[in-house]
GROMACS .gro file of C-alpha atoms in nm:
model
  418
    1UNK     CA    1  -2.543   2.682  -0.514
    2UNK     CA    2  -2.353   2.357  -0.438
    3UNK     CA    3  -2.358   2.107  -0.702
    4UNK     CA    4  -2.531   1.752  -0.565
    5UNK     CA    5  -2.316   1.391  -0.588
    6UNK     CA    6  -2.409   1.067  -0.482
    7UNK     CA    7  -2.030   0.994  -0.435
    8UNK     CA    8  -1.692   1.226  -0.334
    9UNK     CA    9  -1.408   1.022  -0.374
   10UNK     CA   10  -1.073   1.191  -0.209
   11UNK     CA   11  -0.765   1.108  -0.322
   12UNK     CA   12  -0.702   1.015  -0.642
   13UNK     CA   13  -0.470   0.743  -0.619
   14UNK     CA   14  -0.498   0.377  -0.672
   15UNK     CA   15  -0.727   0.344  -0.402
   16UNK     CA   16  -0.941   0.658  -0.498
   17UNK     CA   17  -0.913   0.578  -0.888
   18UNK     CA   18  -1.059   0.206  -0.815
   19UNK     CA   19  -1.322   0.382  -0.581
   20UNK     CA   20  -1.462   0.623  -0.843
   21UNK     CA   21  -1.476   0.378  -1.117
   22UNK     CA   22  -1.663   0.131  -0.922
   23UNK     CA   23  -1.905   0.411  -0.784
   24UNK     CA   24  -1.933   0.553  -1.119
   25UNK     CA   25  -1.994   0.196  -1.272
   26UNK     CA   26  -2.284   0.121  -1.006
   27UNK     CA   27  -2.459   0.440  -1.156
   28UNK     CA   28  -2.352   0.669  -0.915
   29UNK     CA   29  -2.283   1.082  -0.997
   30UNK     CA   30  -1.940   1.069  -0.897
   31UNK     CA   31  -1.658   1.334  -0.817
   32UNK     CA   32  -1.286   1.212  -0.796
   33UNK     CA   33  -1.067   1.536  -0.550
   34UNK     CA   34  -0.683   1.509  -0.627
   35UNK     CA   35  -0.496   1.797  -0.437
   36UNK     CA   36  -0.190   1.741  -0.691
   37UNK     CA   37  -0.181   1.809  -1.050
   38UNK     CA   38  -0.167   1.466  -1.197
   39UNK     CA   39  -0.394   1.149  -1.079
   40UNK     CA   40  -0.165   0.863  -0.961
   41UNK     CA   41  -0.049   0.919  -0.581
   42UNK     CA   42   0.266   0.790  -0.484
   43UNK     CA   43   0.292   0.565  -0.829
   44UNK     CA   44   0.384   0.798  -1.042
   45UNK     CA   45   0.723   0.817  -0.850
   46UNK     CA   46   0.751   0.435  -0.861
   47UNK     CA   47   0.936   0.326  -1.150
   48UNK     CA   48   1.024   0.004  -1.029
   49UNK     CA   49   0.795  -0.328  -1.155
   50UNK     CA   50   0.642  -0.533  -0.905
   51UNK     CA   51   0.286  -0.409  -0.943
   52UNK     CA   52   0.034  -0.532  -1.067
   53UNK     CA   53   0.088  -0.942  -1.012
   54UNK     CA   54  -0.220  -0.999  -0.856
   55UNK     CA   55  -0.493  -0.730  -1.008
   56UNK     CA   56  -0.333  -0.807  -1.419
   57UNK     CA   57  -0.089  -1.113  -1.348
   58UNK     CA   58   0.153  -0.871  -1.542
   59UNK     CA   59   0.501  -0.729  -1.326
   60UNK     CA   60   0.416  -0.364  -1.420
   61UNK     CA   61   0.611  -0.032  -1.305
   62UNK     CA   62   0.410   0.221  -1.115
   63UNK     CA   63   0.312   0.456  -1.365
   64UNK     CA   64   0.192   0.210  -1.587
   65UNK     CA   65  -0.030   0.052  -1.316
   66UNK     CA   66  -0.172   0.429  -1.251
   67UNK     CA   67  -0.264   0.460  -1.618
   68UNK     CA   68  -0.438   0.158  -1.629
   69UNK     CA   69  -0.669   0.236  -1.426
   70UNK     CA   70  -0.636   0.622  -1.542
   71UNK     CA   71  -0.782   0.520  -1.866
   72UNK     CA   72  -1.034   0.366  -1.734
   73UNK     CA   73  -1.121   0.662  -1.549
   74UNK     CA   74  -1.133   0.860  -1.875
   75UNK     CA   75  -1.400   0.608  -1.996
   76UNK     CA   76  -1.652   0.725  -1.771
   77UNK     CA   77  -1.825   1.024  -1.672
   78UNK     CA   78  -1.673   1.095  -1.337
   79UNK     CA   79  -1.600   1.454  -1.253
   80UNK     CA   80  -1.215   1.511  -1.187
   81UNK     CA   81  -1.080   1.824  -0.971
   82UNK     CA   82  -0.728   1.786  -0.971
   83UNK     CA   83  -0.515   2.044  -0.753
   84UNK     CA   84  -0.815   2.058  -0.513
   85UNK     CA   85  -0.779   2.008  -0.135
   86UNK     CA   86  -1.134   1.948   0.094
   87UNK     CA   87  -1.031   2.255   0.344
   88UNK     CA   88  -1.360   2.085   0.583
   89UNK     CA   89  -1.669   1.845   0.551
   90UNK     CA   90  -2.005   1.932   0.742
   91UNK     CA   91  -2.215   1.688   0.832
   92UNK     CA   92  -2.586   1.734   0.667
   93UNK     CA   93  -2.895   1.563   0.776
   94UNK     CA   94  -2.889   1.394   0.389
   95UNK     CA   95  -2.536   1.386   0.314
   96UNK     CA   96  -2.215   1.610   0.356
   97UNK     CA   97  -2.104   1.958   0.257
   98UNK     CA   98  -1.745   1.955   0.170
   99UNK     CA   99  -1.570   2.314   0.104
  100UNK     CA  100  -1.325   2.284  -0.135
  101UNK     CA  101  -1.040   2.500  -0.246
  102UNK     CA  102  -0.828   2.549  -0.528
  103UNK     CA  103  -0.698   2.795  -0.811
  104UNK     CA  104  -1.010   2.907  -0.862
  105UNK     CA  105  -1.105   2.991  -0.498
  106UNK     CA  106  -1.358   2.865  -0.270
  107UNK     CA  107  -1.623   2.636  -0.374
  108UNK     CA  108  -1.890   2.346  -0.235
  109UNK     CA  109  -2.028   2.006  -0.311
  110UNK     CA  110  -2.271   1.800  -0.165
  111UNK     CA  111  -2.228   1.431  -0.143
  112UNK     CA  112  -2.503   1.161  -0.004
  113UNK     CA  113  -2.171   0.936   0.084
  114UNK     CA  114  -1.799   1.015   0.077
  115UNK     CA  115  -1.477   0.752   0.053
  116UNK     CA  116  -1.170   0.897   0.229
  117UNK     CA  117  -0.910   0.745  -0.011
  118UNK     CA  118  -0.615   0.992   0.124
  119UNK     CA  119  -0.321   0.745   0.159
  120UNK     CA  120  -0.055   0.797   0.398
  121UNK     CA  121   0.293   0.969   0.519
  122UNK     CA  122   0.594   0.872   0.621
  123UNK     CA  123   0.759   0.919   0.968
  124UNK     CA  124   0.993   1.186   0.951
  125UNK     CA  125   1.370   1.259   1.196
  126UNK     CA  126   1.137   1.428   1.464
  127UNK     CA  127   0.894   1.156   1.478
  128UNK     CA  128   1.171   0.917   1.613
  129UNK     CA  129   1.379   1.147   1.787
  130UNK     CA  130   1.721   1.176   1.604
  131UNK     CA  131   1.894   1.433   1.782
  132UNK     CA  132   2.089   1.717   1.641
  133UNK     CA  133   2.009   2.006   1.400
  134UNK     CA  134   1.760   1.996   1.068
  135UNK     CA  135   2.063   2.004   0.775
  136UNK     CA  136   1.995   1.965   0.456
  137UNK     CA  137   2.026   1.598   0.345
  138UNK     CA  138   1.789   1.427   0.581
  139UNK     CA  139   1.507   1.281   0.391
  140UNK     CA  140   1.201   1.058   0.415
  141UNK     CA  141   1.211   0.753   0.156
  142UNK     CA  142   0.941   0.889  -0.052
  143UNK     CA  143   1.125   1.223  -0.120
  144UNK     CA  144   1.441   1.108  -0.176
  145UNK     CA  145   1.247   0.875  -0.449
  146UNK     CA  146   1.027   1.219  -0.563
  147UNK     CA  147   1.402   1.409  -0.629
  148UNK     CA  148   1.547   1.059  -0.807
  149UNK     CA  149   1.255   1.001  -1.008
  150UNK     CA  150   1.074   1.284  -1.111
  151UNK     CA  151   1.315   1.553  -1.081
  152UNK     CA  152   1.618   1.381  -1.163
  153UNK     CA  153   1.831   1.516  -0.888
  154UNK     CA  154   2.026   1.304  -0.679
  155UNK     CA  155   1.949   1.359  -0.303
  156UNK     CA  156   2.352   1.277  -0.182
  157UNK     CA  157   2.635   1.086  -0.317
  158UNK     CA  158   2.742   0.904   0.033
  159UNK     CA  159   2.395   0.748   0.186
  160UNK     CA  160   2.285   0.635   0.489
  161UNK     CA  161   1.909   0.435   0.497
  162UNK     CA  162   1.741   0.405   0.837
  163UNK     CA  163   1.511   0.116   0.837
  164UNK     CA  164   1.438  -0.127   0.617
  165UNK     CA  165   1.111  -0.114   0.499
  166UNK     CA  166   1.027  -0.152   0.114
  167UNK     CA  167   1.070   0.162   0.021
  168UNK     CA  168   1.362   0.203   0.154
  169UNK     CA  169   1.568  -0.104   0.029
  170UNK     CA  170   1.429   0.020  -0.297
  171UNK     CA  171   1.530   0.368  -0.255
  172UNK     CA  172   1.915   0.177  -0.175
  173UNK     CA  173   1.899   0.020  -0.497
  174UNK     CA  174   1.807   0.281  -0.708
  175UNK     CA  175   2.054   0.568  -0.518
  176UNK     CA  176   2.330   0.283  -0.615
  177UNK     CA  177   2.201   0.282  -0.978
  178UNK     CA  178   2.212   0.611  -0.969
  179UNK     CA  179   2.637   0.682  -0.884
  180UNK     CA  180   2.548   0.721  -0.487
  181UNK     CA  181   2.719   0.475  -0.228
  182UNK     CA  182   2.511   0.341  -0.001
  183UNK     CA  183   2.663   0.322   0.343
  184UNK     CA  184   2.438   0.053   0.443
  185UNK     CA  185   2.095  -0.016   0.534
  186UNK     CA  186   2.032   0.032   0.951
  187UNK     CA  187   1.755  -0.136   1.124
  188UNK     CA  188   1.671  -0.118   1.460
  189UNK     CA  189   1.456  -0.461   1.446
  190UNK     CA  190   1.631  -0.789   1.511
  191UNK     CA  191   1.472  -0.891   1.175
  192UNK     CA  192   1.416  -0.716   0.831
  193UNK     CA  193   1.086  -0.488   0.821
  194UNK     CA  194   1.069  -0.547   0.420
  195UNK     CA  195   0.970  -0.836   0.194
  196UNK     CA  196   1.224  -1.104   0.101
  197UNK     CA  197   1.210  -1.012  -0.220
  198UNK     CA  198   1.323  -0.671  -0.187
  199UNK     CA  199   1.641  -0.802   0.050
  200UNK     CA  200   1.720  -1.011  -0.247
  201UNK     CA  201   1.676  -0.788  -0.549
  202UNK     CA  202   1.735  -0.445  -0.353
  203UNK     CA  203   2.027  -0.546  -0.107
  204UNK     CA  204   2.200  -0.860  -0.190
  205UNK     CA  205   2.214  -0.774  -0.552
  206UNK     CA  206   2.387  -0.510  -0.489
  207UNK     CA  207   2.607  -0.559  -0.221
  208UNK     CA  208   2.451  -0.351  -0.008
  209UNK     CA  209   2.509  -0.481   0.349
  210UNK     CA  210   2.192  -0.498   0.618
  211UNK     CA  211   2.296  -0.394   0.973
  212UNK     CA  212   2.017  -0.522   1.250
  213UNK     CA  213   1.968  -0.380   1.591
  214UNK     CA  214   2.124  -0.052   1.496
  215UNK     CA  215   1.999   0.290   1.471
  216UNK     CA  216   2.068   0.624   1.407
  217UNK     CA  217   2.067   0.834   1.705
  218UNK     CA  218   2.227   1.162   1.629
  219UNK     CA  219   2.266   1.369   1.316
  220UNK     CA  220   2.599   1.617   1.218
  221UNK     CA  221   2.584   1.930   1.027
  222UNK     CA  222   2.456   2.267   1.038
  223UNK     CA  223   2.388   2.387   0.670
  224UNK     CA  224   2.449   2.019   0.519
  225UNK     CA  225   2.467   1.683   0.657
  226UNK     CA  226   2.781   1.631   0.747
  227UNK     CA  227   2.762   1.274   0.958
  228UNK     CA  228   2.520   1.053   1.137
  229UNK     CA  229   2.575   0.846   1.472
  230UNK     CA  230   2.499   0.472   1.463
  231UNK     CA  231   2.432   0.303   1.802
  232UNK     CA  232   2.330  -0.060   1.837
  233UNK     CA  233   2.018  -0.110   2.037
  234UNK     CA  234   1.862  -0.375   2.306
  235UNK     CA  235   1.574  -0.608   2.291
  236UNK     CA  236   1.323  -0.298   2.340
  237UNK     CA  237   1.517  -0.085   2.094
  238UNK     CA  238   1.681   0.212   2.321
  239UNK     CA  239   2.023   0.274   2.207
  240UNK     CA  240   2.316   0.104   2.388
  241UNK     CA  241   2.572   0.348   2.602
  242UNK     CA  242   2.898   0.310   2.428
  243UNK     CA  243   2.831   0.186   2.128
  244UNK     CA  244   2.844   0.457   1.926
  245UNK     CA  245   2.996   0.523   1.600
  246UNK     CA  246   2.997   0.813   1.383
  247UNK     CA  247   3.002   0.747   1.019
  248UNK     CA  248   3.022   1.022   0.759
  249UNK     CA  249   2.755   1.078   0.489
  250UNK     CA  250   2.552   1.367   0.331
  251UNK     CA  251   2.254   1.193   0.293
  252UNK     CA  252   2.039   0.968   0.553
  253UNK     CA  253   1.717   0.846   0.380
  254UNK     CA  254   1.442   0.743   0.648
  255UNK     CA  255   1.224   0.422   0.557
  256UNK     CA  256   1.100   0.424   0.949
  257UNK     CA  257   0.671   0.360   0.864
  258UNK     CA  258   0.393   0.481   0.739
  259UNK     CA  259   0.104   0.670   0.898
  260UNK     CA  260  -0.250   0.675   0.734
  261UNK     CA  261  -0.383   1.033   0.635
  262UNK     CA  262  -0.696   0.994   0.851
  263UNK     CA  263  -0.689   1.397   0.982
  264UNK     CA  264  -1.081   1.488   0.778
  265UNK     CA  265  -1.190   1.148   0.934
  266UNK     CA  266  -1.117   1.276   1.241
  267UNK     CA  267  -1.298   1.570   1.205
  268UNK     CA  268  -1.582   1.385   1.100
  269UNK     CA  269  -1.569   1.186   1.440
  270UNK     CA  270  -1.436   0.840   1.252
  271UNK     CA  271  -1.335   0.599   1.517
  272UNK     CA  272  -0.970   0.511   1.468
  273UNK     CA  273  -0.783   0.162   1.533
  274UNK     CA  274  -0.474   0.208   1.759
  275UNK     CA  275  -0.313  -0.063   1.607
  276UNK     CA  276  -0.364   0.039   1.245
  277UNK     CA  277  -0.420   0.413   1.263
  278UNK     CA  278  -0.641   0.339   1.005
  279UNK     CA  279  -1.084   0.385   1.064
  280UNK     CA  280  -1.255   0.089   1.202
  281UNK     CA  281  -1.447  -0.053   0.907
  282UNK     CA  282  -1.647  -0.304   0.808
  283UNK     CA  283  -1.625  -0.543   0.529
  284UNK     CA  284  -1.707  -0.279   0.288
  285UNK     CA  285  -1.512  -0.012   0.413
  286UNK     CA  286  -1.771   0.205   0.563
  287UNK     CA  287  -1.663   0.384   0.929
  288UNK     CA  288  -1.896   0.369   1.215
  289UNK     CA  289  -1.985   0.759   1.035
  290UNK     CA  290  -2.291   0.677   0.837
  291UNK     CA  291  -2.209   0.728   0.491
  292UNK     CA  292  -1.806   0.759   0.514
  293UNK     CA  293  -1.616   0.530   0.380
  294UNK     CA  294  -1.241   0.422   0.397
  295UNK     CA  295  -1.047   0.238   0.146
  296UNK     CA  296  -0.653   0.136   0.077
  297UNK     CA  297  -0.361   0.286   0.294
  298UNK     CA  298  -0.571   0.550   0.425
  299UNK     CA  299  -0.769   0.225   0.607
  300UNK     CA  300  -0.429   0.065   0.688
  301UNK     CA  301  -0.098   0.004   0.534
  302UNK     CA  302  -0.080  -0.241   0.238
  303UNK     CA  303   0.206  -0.403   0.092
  304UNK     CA  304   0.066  -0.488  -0.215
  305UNK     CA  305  -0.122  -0.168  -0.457
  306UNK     CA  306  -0.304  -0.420  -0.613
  307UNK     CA  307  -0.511  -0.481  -0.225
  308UNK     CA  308  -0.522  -0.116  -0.270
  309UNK     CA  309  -0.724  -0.171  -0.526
  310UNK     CA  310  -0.941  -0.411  -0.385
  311UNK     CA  311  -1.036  -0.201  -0.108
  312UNK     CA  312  -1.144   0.099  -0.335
  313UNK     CA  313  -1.356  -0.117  -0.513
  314UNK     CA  314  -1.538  -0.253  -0.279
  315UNK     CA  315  -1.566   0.134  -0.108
  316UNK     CA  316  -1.699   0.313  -0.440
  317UNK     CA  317  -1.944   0.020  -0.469
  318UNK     CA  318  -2.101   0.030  -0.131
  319UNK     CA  319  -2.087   0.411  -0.108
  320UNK     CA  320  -2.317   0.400  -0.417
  321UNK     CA  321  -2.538   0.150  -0.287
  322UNK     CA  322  -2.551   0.331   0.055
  323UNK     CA  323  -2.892   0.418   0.214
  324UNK     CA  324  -2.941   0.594   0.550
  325UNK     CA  325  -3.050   0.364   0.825
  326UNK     CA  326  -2.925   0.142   1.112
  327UNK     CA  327  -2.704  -0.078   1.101
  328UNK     CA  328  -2.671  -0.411   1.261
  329UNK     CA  329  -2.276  -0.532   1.326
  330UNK     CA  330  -2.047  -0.872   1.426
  331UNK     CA  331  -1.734  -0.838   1.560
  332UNK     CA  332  -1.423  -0.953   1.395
  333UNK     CA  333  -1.133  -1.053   1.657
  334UNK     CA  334  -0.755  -1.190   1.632
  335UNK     CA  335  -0.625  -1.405   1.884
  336UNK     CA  336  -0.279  -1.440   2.032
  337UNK     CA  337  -0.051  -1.405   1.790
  338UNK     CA  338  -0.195  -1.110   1.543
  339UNK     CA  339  -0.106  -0.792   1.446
  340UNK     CA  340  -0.399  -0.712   1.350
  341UNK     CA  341  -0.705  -0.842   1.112
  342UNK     CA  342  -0.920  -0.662   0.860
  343UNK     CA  343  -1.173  -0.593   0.844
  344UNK     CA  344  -1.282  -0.498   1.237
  345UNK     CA  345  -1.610  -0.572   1.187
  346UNK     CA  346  -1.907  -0.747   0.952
  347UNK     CA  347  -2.192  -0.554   0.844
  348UNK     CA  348  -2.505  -0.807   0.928
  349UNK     CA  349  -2.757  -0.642   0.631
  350UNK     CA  350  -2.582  -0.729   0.325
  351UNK     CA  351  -2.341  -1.063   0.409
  352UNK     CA  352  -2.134  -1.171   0.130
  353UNK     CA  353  -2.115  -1.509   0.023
  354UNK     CA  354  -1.765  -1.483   0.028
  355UNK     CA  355  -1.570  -1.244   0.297
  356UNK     CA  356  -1.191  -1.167   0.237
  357UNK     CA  357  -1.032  -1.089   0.570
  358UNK     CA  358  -0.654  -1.013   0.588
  359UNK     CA  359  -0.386  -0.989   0.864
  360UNK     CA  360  -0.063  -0.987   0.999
  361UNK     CA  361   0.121  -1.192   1.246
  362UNK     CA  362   0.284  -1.003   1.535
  363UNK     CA  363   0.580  -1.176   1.494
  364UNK     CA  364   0.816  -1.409   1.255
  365UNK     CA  365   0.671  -1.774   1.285
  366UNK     CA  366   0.737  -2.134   1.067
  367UNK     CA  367   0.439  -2.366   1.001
  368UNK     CA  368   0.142  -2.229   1.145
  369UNK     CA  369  -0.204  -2.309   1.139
  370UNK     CA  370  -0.476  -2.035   1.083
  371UNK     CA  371  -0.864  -2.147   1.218
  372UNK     CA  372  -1.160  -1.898   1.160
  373UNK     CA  373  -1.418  -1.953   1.392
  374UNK     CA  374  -1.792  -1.868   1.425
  375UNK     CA  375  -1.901  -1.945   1.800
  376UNK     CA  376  -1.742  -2.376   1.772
  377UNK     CA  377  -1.867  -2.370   1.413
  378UNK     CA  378  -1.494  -2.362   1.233
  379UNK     CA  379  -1.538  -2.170   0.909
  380UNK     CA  380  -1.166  -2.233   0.751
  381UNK     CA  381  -0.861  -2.337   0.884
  382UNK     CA  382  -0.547  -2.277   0.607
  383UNK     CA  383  -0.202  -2.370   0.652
  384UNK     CA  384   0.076  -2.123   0.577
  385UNK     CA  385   0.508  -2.243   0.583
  386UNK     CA  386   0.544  -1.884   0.727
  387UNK     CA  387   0.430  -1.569   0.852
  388UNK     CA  388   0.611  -1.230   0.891
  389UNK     CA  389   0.520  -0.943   0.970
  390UNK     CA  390   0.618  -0.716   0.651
  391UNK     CA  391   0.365  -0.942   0.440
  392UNK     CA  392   0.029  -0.917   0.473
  393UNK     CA  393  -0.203  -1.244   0.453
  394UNK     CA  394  -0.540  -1.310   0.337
  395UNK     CA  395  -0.806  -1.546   0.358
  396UNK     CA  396  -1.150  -1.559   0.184
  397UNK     CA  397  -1.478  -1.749   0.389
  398UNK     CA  398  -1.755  -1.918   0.250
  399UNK     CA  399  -2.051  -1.792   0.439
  400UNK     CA  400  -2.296  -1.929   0.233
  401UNK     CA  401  -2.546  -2.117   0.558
  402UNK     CA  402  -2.320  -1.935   0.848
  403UNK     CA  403  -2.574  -1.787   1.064
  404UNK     CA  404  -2.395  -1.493   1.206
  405UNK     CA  405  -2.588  -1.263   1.476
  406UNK     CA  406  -2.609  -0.952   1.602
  407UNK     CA  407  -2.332  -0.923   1.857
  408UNK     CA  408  -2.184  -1.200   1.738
  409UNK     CA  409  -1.826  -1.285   1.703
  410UNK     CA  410  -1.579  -1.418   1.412
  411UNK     CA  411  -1.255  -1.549   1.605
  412UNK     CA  412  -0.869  -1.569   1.423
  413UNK     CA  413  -0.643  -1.822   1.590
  414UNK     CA  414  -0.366  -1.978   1.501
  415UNK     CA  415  -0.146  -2.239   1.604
  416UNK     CA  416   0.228  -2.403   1.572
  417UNK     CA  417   0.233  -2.661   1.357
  418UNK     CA  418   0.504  -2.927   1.526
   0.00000   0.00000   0.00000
């Protein structure tokens, strides 16, 4: 007999921790499903501070912004199954059957509504074509980080990073703190992929120098790495003939992107963006699935946790609330000039007074002018001394009196400011 939820959260880190609080606080029977043995995600491997500035105003480490909302959790009655993975989810006509496996064996739940709070994973050596053999040493950000920091083993003591994303300037920093020397920090990007902050604290700090439009093409080593290759690279980032360099290291740490874990909403039949890899939602995170919801990195990648949060919230609440029925939709849409802009879409039946939509430019701009349209009704326009791509923007819209439609659309522009 399969026990009966209103809620199945998945993934229990700061996304899936806010989203089972909030569903459990809107008086839904909620179950939390962590496949690891400790609730957290990827912050219990992040001991540096930074989180937190937004959600608390506080610079806290990683673990302590996990147990935060961890003992919160512990305040309410939600159902944890840690060391749990959902093996498959059938679709029912009132809800979901999700088959669930663990220590104890085989086992299922039933859910009216689920939120796929599953994170992301990093790009590995095969997923941008390094050549050469698989030797020890070569390493994704995150590992490296889960051998410094939890296991308290260093991954190499001469280090090469690929890419400069957060993680990995932070992973440069902390190697260095550690008794490793860094080589240097490679990027194939004319211009850092990480927040200024990081290049300050993480890089410049430190000494450790950036390199731009180079890459590492080719690993050395059979057993143990042994050397990389660096090449520089052209305006579309293919490697240049004949500049090539071999430099020798045991250790290359890729910070090369982040993929959200969206494989169970595929199953489900989730509509994915093909900018963000992430679901298609609307404002409160629900897929064009009835009933399945997507929240934090799993949606798309975040630079902030405490967004994360945001998101999960606003998941658990509306998963609780959720009712079977149709659904009526406008369209959100970015102009020239976007990466992309969050959410996709506005659910027409339950409008906020207030809608938070976030974005990123496409690429590096100065002064620039941001305009929210409705049809020619102009619904904000905010100023902004810079936009990059690393750091993700948001803006927040009164719609109290904005008579938005079926079919109707909600238009980003933006514009140079001379």
């Amino acid at each position: 007999m399969s026990i009966q939820f209103d809620v199945a959260v998945i993934g229990g880190g700061p996304a899936g921790l806010a989203a089972a609080i909030a569903a459990n606080g809107a008086g839904a029977k909620t179950v939390l499903i962590e496949r690891e043995a400790r609730l957290g995600g990827i912050l219990k491997q992040c001991v540096h501070d930074g989180f937190g500035l937004v959600r608390y105003g506080e610079r806290l480490a990683g673990p302590e912004y996990a147990q935060r909302y961890i003992n919160e959790l512990k305040e309410t009655d939600v159902q944890v199954s840690l060391l749990t993975f959902v093996d498959k989810i059938k679709n029912l006509p009132d809800g979901y059957d999700l088959t669930l496996v663990s220590a104890g064996g085989l086992r299922h739940i039933r859910a009216r509504a689920i939120v796929l709070a599953t994170g992301c994973r990093e790009r590995t050596a095969r997923q941008i074509a390094i050549h050469g053999q698989r030797p020890a040493g070569v390493l994704t950000a995150g590992t490296a980080q889960y051998y410094t920091n939890i296991l308290g083993q260093l991954p190499g003591r001469r280090c090469v990073v690929l890419g400069s994303g957060d993680i990995g300037m932070i992973m440069a920093r902390r190697l260095t703190l550690e008794g490793a020397e860094v080589l240097g920090v490679y990027e194939a990007k004319s211009i850092p992929s990480g927040l200024p902050r990081n290049i300050a604290q993480c890089l410049l700090d430190f000494g450790i120098p950036l390199h731009l439009c180079k890459t590492v093409t080719r690993c050395f080593g059979h057993a143990r790495l042994e050397a990389v290759e660096i090449a520089g690279v052209d305006e579309n980032m293919r490697p240049i003939a004949g500049t090539e360099e071999r430099l020798e290291c045991d250790a290359l740490i890729l910070s090369v992107g982040l993929i959200p874990e969206n494989e169970l909403a595929e199953t489900l039949g989730v509509r994915l963006d093909p900018v963000t890899n992430g679901p298609v939602c609307d404002q409160n995170g629900q897929t064009n699935v009835p009933g399945v919801f997507s929240c934090g990195n799993a949606s798309h990648v975040n630079d902030l946790v405490d967004y994360v949060s945001e998101s999960g919230a606003a998941a658990g609440r509306a998963a609780a609330s959720y009712v079977p029925g149709e659904r009526l939709y406008a369209e959100l849409r970015a102009g020239e000039g976007f990466l992309y802009a969050m959410p996709q879409r506005v659910e027409l039946s339950r409008v906020p007074e207030e809608l938070t939509l976030y974005f990123r430019s496409r690429d590096e701009r100065g002064k620039t002018r941001v305009s929210v349209k409705l049809g020619e009704k102009l619904l904000l326009q905010k100023r902004f001394n810079q936009l990059r791509p690393p750091e993700m923007e948001r803006v927040t819209l009164d719609l109290c009196g904005a008579a938005i439609g079926e079919g109707g659309v909600i238009l980003l522009e933006m514009e140079e400011i001379v």
